[in-house]
Short mmCIF file of C-alpha atoms and ligand atoms in Angstrom, two decimals:
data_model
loop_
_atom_site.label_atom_id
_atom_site.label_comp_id
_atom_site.label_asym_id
_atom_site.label_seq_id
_atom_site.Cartn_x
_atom_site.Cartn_y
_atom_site.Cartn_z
CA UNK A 1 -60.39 -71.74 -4.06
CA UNK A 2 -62.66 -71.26 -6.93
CA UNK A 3 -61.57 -67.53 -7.08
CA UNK A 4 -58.16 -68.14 -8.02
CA UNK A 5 -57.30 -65.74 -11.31
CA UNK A 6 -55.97 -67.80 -14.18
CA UNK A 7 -52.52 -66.48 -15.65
CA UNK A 8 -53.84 -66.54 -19.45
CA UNK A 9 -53.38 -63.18 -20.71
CA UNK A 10 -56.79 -61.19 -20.97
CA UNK A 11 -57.94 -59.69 -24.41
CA UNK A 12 -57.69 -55.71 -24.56
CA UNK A 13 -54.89 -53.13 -25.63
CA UNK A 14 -53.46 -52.75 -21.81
CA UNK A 15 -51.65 -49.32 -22.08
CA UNK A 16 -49.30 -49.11 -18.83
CA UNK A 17 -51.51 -46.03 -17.48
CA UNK A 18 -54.94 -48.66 -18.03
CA UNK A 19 -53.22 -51.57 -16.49
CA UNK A 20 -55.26 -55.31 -17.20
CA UNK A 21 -58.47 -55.22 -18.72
CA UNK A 22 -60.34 -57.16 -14.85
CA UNK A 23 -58.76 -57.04 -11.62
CA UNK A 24 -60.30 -60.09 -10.32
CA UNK A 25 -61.37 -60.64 -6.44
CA UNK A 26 -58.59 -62.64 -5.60
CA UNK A 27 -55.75 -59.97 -6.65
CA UNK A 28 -56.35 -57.75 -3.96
CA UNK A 29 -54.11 -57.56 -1.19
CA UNK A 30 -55.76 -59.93 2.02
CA UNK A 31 -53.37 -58.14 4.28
CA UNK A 32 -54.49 -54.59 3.59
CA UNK A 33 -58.27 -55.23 3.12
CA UNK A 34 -57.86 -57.15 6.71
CA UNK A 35 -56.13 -53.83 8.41
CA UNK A 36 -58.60 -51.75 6.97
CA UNK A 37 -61.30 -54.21 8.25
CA UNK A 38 -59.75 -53.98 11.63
CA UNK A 39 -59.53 -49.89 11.64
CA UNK A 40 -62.98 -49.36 10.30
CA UNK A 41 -65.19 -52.06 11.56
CA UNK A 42 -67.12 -54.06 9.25
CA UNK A 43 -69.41 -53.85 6.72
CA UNK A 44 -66.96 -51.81 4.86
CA UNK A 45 -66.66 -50.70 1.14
CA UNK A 46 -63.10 -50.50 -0.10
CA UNK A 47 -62.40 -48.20 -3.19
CA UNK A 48 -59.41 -48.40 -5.04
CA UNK A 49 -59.37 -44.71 -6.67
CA UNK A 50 -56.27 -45.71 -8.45
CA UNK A 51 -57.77 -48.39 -10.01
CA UNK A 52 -60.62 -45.73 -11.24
CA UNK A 53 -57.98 -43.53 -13.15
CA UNK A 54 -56.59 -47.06 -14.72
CA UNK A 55 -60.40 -47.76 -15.74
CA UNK A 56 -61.06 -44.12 -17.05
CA UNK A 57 -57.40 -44.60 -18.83
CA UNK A 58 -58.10 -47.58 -20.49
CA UNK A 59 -61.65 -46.60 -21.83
CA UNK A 60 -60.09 -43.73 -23.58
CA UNK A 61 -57.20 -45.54 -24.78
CA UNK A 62 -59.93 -47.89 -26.27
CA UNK A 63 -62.07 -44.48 -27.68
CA UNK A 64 -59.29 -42.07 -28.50
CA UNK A 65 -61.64 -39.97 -30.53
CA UNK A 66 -65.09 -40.34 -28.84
CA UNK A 67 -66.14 -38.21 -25.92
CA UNK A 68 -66.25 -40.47 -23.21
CA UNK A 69 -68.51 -39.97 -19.76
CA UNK A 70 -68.81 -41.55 -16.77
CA UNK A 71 -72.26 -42.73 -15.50
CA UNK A 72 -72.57 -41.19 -12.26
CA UNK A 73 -75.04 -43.25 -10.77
CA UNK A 74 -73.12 -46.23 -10.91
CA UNK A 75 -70.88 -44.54 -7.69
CA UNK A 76 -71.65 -41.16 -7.00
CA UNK A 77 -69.17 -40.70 -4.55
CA UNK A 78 -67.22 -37.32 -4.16
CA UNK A 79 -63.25 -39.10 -4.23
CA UNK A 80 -64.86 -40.98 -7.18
CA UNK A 81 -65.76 -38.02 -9.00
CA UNK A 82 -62.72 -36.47 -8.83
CA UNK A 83 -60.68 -39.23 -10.03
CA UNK A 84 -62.97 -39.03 -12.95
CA UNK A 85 -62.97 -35.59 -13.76
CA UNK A 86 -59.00 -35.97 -13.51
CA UNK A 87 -58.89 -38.85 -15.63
CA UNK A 88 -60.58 -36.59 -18.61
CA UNK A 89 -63.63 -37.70 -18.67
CA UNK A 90 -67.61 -36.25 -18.54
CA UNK A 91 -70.40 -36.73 -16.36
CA UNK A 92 -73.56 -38.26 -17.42
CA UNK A 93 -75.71 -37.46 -14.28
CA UNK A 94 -79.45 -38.92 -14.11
CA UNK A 95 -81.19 -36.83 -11.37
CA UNK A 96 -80.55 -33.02 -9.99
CA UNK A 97 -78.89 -34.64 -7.10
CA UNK A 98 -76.03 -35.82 -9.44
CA UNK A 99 -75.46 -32.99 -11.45
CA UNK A 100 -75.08 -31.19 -8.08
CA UNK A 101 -72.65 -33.65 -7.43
CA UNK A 102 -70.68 -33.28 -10.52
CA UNK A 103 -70.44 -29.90 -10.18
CA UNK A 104 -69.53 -29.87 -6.62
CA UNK A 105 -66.31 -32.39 -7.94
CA UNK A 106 -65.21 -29.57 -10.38
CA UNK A 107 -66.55 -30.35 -13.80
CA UNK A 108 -67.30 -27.70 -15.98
CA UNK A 109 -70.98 -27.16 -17.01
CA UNK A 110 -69.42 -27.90 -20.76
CA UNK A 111 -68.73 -31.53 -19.26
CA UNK A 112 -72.14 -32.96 -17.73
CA UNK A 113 -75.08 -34.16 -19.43
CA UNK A 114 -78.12 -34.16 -17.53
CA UNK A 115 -80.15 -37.37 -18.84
CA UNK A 116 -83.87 -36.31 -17.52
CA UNK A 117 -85.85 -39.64 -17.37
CA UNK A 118 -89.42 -38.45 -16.01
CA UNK A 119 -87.92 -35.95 -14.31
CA UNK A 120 -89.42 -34.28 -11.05
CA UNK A 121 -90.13 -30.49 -11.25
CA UNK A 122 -87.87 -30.04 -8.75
CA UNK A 123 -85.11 -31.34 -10.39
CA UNK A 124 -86.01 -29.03 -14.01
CA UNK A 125 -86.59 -26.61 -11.26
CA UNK A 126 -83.12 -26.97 -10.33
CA UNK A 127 -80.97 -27.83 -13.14
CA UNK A 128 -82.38 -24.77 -14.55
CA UNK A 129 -81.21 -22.70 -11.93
CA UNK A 130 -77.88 -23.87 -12.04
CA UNK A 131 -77.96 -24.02 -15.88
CA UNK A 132 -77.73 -20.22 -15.41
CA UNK A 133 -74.39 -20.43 -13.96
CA UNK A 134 -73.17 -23.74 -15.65
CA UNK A 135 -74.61 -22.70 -19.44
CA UNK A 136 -72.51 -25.07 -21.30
CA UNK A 137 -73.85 -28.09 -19.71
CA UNK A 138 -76.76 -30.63 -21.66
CA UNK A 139 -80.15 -31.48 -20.88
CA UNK A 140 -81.08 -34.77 -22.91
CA UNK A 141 -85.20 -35.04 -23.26
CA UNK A 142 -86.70 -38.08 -23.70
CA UNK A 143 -90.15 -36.83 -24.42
CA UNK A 144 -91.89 -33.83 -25.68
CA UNK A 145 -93.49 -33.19 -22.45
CA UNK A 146 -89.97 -32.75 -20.84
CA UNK A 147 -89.28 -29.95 -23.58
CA UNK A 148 -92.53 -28.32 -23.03
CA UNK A 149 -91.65 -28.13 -19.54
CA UNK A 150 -88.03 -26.87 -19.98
CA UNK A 151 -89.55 -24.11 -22.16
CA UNK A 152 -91.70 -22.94 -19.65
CA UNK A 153 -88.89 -22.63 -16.93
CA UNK A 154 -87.24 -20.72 -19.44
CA UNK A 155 -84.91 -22.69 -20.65
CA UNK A 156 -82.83 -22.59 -24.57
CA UNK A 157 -79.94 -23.98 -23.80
CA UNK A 158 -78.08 -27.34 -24.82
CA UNK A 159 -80.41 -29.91 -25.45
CA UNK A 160 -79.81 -33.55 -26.71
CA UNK A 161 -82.93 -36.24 -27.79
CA UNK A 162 -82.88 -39.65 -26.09
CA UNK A 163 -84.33 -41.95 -28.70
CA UNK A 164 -85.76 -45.71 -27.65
CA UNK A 165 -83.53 -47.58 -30.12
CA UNK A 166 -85.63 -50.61 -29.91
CA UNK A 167 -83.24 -52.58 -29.27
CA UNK A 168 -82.37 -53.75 -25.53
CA UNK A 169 -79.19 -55.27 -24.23
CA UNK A 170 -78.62 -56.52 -20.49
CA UNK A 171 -77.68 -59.29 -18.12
CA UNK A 172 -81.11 -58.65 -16.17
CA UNK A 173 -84.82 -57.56 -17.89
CA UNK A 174 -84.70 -55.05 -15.39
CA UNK A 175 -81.80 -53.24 -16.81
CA UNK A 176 -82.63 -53.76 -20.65
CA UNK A 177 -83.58 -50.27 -21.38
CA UNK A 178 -83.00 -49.87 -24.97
CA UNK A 179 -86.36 -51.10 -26.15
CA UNK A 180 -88.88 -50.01 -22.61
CA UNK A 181 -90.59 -47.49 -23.78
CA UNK A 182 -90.30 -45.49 -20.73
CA UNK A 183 -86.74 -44.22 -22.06
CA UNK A 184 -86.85 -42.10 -25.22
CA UNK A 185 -88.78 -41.22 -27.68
CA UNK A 186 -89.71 -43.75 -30.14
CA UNK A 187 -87.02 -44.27 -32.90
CA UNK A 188 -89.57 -43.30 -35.85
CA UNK A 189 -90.78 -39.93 -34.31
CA UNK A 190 -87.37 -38.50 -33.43
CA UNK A 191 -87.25 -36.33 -36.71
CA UNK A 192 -90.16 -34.77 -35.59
CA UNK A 193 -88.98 -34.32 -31.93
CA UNK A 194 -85.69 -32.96 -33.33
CA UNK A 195 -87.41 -30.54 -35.49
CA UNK A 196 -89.56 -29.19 -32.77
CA UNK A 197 -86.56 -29.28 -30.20
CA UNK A 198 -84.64 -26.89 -32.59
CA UNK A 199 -87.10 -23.93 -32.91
CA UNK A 200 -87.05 -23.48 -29.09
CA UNK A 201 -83.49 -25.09 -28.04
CA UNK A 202 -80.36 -25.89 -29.31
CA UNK A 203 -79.93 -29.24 -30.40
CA UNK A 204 -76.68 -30.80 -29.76
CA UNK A 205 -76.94 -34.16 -29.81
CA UNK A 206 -78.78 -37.41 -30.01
CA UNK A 207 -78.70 -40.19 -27.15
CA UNK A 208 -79.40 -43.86 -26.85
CA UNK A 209 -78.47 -46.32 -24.19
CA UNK A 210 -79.66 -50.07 -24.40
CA UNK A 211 -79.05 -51.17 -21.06
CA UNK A 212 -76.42 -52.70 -18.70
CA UNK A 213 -74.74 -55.59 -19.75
CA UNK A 214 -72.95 -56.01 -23.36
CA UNK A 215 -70.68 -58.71 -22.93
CA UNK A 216 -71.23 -61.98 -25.36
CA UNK A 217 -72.05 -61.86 -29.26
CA UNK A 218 -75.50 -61.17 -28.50
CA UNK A 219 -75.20 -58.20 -26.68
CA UNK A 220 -72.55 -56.94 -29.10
CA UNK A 221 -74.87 -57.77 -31.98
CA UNK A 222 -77.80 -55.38 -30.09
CA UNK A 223 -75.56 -52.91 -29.73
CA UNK A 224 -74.34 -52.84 -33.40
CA UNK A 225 -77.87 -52.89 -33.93
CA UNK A 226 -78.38 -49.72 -31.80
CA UNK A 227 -75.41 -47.55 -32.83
CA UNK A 228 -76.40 -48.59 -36.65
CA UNK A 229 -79.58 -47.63 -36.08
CA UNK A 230 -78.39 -44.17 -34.60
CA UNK A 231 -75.59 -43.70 -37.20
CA UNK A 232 -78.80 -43.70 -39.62
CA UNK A 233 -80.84 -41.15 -37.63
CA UNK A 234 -78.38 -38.41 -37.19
CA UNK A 235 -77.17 -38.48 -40.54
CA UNK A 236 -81.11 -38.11 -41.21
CA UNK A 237 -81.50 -35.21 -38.75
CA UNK A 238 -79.52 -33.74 -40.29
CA UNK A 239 -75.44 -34.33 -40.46
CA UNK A 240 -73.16 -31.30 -39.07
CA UNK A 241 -75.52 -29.74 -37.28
CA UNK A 242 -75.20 -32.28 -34.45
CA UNK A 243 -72.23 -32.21 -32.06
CA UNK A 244 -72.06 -35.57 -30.58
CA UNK A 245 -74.18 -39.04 -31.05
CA UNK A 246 -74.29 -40.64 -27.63
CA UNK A 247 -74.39 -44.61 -27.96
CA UNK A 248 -74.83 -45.40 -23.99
CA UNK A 249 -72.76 -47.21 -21.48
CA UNK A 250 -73.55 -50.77 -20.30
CA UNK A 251 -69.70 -52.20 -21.10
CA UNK A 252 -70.03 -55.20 -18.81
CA UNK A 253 -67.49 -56.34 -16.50
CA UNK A 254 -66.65 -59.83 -15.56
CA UNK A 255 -69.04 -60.86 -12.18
CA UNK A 256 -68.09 -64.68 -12.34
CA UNK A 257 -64.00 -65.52 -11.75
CA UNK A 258 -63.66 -67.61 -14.68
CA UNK A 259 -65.77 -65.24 -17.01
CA UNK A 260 -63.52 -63.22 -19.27
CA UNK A 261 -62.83 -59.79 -19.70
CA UNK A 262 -64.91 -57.40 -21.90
CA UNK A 263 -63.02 -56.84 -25.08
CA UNK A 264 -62.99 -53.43 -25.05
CA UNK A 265 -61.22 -53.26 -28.06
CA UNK A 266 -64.14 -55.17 -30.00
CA UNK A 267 -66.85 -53.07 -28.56
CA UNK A 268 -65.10 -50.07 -29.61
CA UNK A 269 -64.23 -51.32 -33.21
CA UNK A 270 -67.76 -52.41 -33.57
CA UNK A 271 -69.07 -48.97 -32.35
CA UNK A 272 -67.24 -46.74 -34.90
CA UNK A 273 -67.73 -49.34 -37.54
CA UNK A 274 -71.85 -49.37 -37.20
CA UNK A 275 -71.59 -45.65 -36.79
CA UNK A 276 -70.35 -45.17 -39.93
CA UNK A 277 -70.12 -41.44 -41.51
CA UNK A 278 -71.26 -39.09 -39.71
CA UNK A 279 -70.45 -35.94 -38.78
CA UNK A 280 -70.38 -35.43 -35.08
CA UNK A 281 -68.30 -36.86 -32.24
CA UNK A 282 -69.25 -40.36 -30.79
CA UNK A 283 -70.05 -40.62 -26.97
CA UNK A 284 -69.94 -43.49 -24.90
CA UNK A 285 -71.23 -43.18 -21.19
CA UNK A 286 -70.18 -46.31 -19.40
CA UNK A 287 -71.13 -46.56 -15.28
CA UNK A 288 -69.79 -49.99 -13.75
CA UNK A 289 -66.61 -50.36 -16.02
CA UNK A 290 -65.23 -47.52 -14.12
CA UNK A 291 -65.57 -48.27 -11.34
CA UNK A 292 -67.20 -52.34 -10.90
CA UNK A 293 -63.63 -53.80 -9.72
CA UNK A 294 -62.40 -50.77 -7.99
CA UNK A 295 -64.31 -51.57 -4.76
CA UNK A 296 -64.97 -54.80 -2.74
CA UNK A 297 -67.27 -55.18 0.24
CA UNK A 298 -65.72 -56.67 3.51
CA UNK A 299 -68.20 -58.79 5.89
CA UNK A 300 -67.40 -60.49 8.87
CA UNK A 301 -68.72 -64.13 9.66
CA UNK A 302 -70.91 -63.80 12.95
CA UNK A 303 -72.93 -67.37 12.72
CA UNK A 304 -71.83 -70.64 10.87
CA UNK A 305 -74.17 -73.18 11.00
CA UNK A 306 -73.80 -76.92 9.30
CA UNK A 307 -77.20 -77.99 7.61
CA UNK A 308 -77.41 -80.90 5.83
CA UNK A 309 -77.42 -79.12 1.61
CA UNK A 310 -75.16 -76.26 2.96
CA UNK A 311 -73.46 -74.09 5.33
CA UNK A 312 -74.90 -71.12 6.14
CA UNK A 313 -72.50 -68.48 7.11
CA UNK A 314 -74.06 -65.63 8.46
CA UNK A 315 -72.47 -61.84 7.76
CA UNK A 316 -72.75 -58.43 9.15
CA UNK A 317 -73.58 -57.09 5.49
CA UNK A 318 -76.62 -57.80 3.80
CA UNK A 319 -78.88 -56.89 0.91
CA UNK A 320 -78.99 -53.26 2.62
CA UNK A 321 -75.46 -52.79 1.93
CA UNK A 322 -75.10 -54.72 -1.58
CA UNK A 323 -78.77 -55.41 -3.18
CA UNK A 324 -77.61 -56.42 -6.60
CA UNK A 325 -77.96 -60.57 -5.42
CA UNK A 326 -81.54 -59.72 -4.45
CA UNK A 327 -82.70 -57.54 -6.83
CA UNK A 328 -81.05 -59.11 -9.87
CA UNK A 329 -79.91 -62.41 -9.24
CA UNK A 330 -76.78 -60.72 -9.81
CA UNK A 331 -73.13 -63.27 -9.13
CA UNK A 332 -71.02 -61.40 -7.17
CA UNK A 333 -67.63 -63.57 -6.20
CA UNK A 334 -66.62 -64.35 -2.42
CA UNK A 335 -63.69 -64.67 -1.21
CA UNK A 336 -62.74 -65.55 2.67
CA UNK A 337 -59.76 -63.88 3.77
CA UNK A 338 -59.22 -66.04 6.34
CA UNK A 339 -59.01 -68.97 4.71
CA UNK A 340 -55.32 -71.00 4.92
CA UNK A 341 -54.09 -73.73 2.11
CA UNK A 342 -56.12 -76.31 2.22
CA UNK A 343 -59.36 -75.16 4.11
CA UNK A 344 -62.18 -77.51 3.72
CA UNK A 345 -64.71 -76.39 0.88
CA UNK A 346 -68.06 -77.50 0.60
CA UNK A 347 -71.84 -76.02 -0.75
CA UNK A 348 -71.96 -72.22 1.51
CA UNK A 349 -74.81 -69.93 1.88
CA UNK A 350 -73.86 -66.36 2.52
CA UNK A 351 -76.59 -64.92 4.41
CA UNK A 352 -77.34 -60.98 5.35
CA UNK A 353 -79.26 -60.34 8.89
CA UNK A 354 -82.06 -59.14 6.83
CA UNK A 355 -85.58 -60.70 7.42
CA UNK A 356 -85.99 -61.70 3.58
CA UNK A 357 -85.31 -64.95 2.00
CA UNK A 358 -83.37 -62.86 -0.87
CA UNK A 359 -80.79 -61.86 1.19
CA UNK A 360 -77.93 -63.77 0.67
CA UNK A 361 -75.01 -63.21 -1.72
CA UNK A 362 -74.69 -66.59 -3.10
CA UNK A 363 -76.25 -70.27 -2.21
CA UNK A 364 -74.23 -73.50 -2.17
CA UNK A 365 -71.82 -72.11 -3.77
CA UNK A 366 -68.42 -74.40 -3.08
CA UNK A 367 -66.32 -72.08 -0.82
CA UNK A 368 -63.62 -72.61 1.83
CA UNK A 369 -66.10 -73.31 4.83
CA UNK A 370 -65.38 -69.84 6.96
CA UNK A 371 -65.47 -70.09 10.83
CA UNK A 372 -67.10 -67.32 12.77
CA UNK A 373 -65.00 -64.08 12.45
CA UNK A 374 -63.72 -64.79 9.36
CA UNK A 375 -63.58 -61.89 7.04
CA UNK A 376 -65.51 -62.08 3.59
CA UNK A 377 -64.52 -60.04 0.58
CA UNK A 378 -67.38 -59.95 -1.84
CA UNK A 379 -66.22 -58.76 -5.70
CA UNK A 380 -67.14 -56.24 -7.99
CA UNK A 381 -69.07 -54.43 -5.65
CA UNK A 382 -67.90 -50.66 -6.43
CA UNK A 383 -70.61 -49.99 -9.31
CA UNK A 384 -74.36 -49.88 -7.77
CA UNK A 385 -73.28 -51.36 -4.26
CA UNK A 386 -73.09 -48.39 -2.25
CA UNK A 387 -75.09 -46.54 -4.28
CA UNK A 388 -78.22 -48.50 -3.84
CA UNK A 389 -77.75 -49.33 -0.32
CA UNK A 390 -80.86 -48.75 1.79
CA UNK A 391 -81.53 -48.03 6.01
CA UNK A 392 -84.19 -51.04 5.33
CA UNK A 393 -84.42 -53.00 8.90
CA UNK A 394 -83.19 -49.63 10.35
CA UNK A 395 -79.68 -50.50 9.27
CA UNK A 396 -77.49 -48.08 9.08
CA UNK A 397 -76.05 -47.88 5.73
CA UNK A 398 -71.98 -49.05 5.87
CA UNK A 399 -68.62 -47.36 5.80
CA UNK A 400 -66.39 -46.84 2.89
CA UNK A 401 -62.87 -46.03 2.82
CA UNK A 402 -60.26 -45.81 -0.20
CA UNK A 403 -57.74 -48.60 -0.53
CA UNK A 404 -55.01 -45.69 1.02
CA UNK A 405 -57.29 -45.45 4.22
CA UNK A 406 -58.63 -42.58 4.12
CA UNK A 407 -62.70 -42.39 5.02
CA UNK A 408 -64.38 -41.42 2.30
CA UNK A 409 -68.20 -41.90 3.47
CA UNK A 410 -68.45 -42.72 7.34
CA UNK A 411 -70.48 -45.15 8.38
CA UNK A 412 -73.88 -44.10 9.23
CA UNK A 413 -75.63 -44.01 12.77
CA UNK A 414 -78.30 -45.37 14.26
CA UNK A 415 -79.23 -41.50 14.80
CA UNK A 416 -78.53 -40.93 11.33
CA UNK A 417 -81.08 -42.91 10.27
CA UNK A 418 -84.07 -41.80 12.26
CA UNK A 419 -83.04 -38.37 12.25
CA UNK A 420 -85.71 -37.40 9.84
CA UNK A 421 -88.23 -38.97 12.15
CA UNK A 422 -90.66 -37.02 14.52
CA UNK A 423 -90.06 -37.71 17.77
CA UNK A 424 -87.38 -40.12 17.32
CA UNK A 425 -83.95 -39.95 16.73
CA UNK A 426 -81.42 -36.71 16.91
CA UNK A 427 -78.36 -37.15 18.97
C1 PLP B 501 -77.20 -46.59 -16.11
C2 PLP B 501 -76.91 -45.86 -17.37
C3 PLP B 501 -75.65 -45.93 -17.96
C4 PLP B 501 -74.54 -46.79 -17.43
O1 PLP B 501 -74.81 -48.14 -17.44
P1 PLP B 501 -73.63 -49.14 -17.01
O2 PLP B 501 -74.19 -50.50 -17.17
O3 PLP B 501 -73.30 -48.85 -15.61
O4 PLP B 501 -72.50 -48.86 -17.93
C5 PLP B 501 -75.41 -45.14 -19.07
N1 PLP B 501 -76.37 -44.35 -19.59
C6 PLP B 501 -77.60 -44.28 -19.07
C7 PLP B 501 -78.61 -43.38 -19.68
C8 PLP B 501 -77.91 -45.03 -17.94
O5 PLP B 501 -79.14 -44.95 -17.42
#
């Protein structure tokens, strides 16, 4: 099949402990994905939490002197965490609910950043609260309003200045955040915001992030661009009196089977290179490389049916369970575990039991035709799968377990999902 990983060695320093740069689709083991199927029912996420600490070990390996943190909303879960926190690095949280979570996995305040993107006043409310407790860990402000409203709960501690770079990076307009200007403040009026931040906080730090997705010469261009651009600034601002200058996250990892592997190498030689001199420690805050091809989703066939452009083979997952198809046209690869040498292939539609034409996972793509009951594994699907899963259709969101077994989320009930409902649900 189509899925098959060519034996060409893949670009990257691979350090034992970070193993190869991609572990494509077709590497995982059929055998233990279908016994987990079997135990756990289906849909079912699959984490591999060793191949987390091999991500984690290769991104430092590839940044040996920049701090490097994990974007937490990419998979918030707790076993995640943990093999993050273990693995050395920070926490880059975007809500309340995920600095709760970092702290919760045991890392110290002096390890999460707080990135507050229009934040709710519950969650200042909250982070201040905590901040008491946890006073080592950074708040980074995007506008002056957010300061203004840290100041009035109180709050002088750790603070760190998102600036909008300008520039924008991504495999999707939706995720191109470097130049929206709803993230940051604008690139020319930073001075200014730094100035003001430092009579009523302590400024730490200055933060960018131009979206999900640097991968080709483009993207790496944009991203010189950006960390350039932010080199510039903080030697502006004012060099030694910052502690770190964050460049963002948004390494990509490889969604199609014959794309290649990020050069991690590059990106990172590029980084310190358009950084030039200054004096503070680079960050880097990458979500799906950590954990993007640590988790596949398992779906089993329930309807096949022949059409004359393609066959449709209808799954128990769906864009509740994985919406990055529908939401960004996002190429996630299939494989069908079931499928024996020489299985016929021909144009298949993947299709969710959702009642929206976007919910599919791919369309006539060439696949081994699957049968009904035939287990699906669908790739890279441990960064915003689970994450952004939804009850939509009153679907109860999916199981996940870690590649050793164990349950790390259980799949949700029916009773789970309209137990915030009056008059419906409970047991
Ligand atoms: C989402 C996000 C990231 C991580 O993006 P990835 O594409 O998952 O690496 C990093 N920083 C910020 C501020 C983000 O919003």
């Amino acid at each position: 099949m189509s899925g098959e990983q060519s034996s060409a060695p893949e670009p990257g320093r691979t350090t034992a402990e970070g193993g190869p740069a991609i572990r494509r689709l077709a590497e995982w083991n059929a055998d233990r994905l279908h016994e987990l199927a079997a135990d756990h029912g289906t849909p079912l996420y699959v984490t591999d939490l060793d191949r987390v600490a091999e991500n984690c070990a290769r991104l430092r390996g590839a940044f040996p002197d920049a701090d490097v943190k994990y974007a937490v909303k990419a998979h918030t879960g707790r076993a995640v965490l943990e093999s993050v926190r273990e693995s050395g690095l920070g926490a880059e949280c975007a809500s309340a609910g995920e600095v709760r979570r970092a702290l919760d996995a045991g890392f110290p305040g002096d390890r999460v950043d707080y990135t507050a993107v229009n934040p709710p006043a519950r969650d200042l409310d909250s982070v201040v609260e905590w901040w008491e407790e946890h006073p080592e860990l950074t708040i980074t402000v995007g506008a002056r309003d957010t300061l203004d409203r840290l100041a009035e709960r109180g709050y002088d501690g750790r603070v760190c200045v998102r600036v909008n770079p300008g520039v924008g990076a991504g495999h999707h307009e939706k995720v191109r955040t470097g130049a929206a200007p709803k993230f940051g403040v604008p690139y020319d009026r930073a001075p200014e915001v730094v100035d003001d931040a430092r009579d009523r906080f302590d400024v730490v730090g200055l933060h960018a992030h131009a979206g999900s997705g640097i991968h080709g010469e483009e993207d790496l261009a944009a991203h010189r661009d950006l960390v350039a651009r932010m080199g510039e600034l903080a030697r502006e601002v004012g060099d030694g009196q910052l502690e770190f200058v964050d460049v963002g996250g948004g390494f990509s990892v490889p969604y199609c089977e014959d794309d290649p592997a990020l050069d991690l190498n590059a990106v990172a030689d590029t980084t310190r290179e358009a950084l030039g001199d200054v004096d503070a420690t680079l960050a880097v805050e990458p979500g799906r490389y950590v954990v993007a091809d640590a988790g596949v989703l398992l779906t089993r066939v329930n309807t096949v049916k022949p059409t004359p452009e393609t066959t449709v083979a209808g799954v128990d997952a769906g864009m509740t369970d994985l919406l990055r198809p529908a939401m960004y046209d996002a190429y996630h690869a299939i494989r069908n575990l079931d499928a024996s040498e020489g299985s016929a292939e021909g144009p298949v539609t993947v299709a969710g039991p959702i009642c929206e034409t976007g919910d599919t996972f791919c369309d006539g793509r060439d696949l081994s035709i699957p049968e009904r009951g035939d287990l699906l594994a669908v790739g890279n699907a441990g960064a915003y799968g689970y994450e952004m899963a939804s009850t939509y259709n009153s679907r109860p969101r999916p199981a996940e377990v870690s590649l050793a077994g164990d349950v790390l989320r259980e799949r949700e009930t029916l009773a789970g999902v309209t137990r915030l409902e009056r008059g419906g649900g409970g047991e």
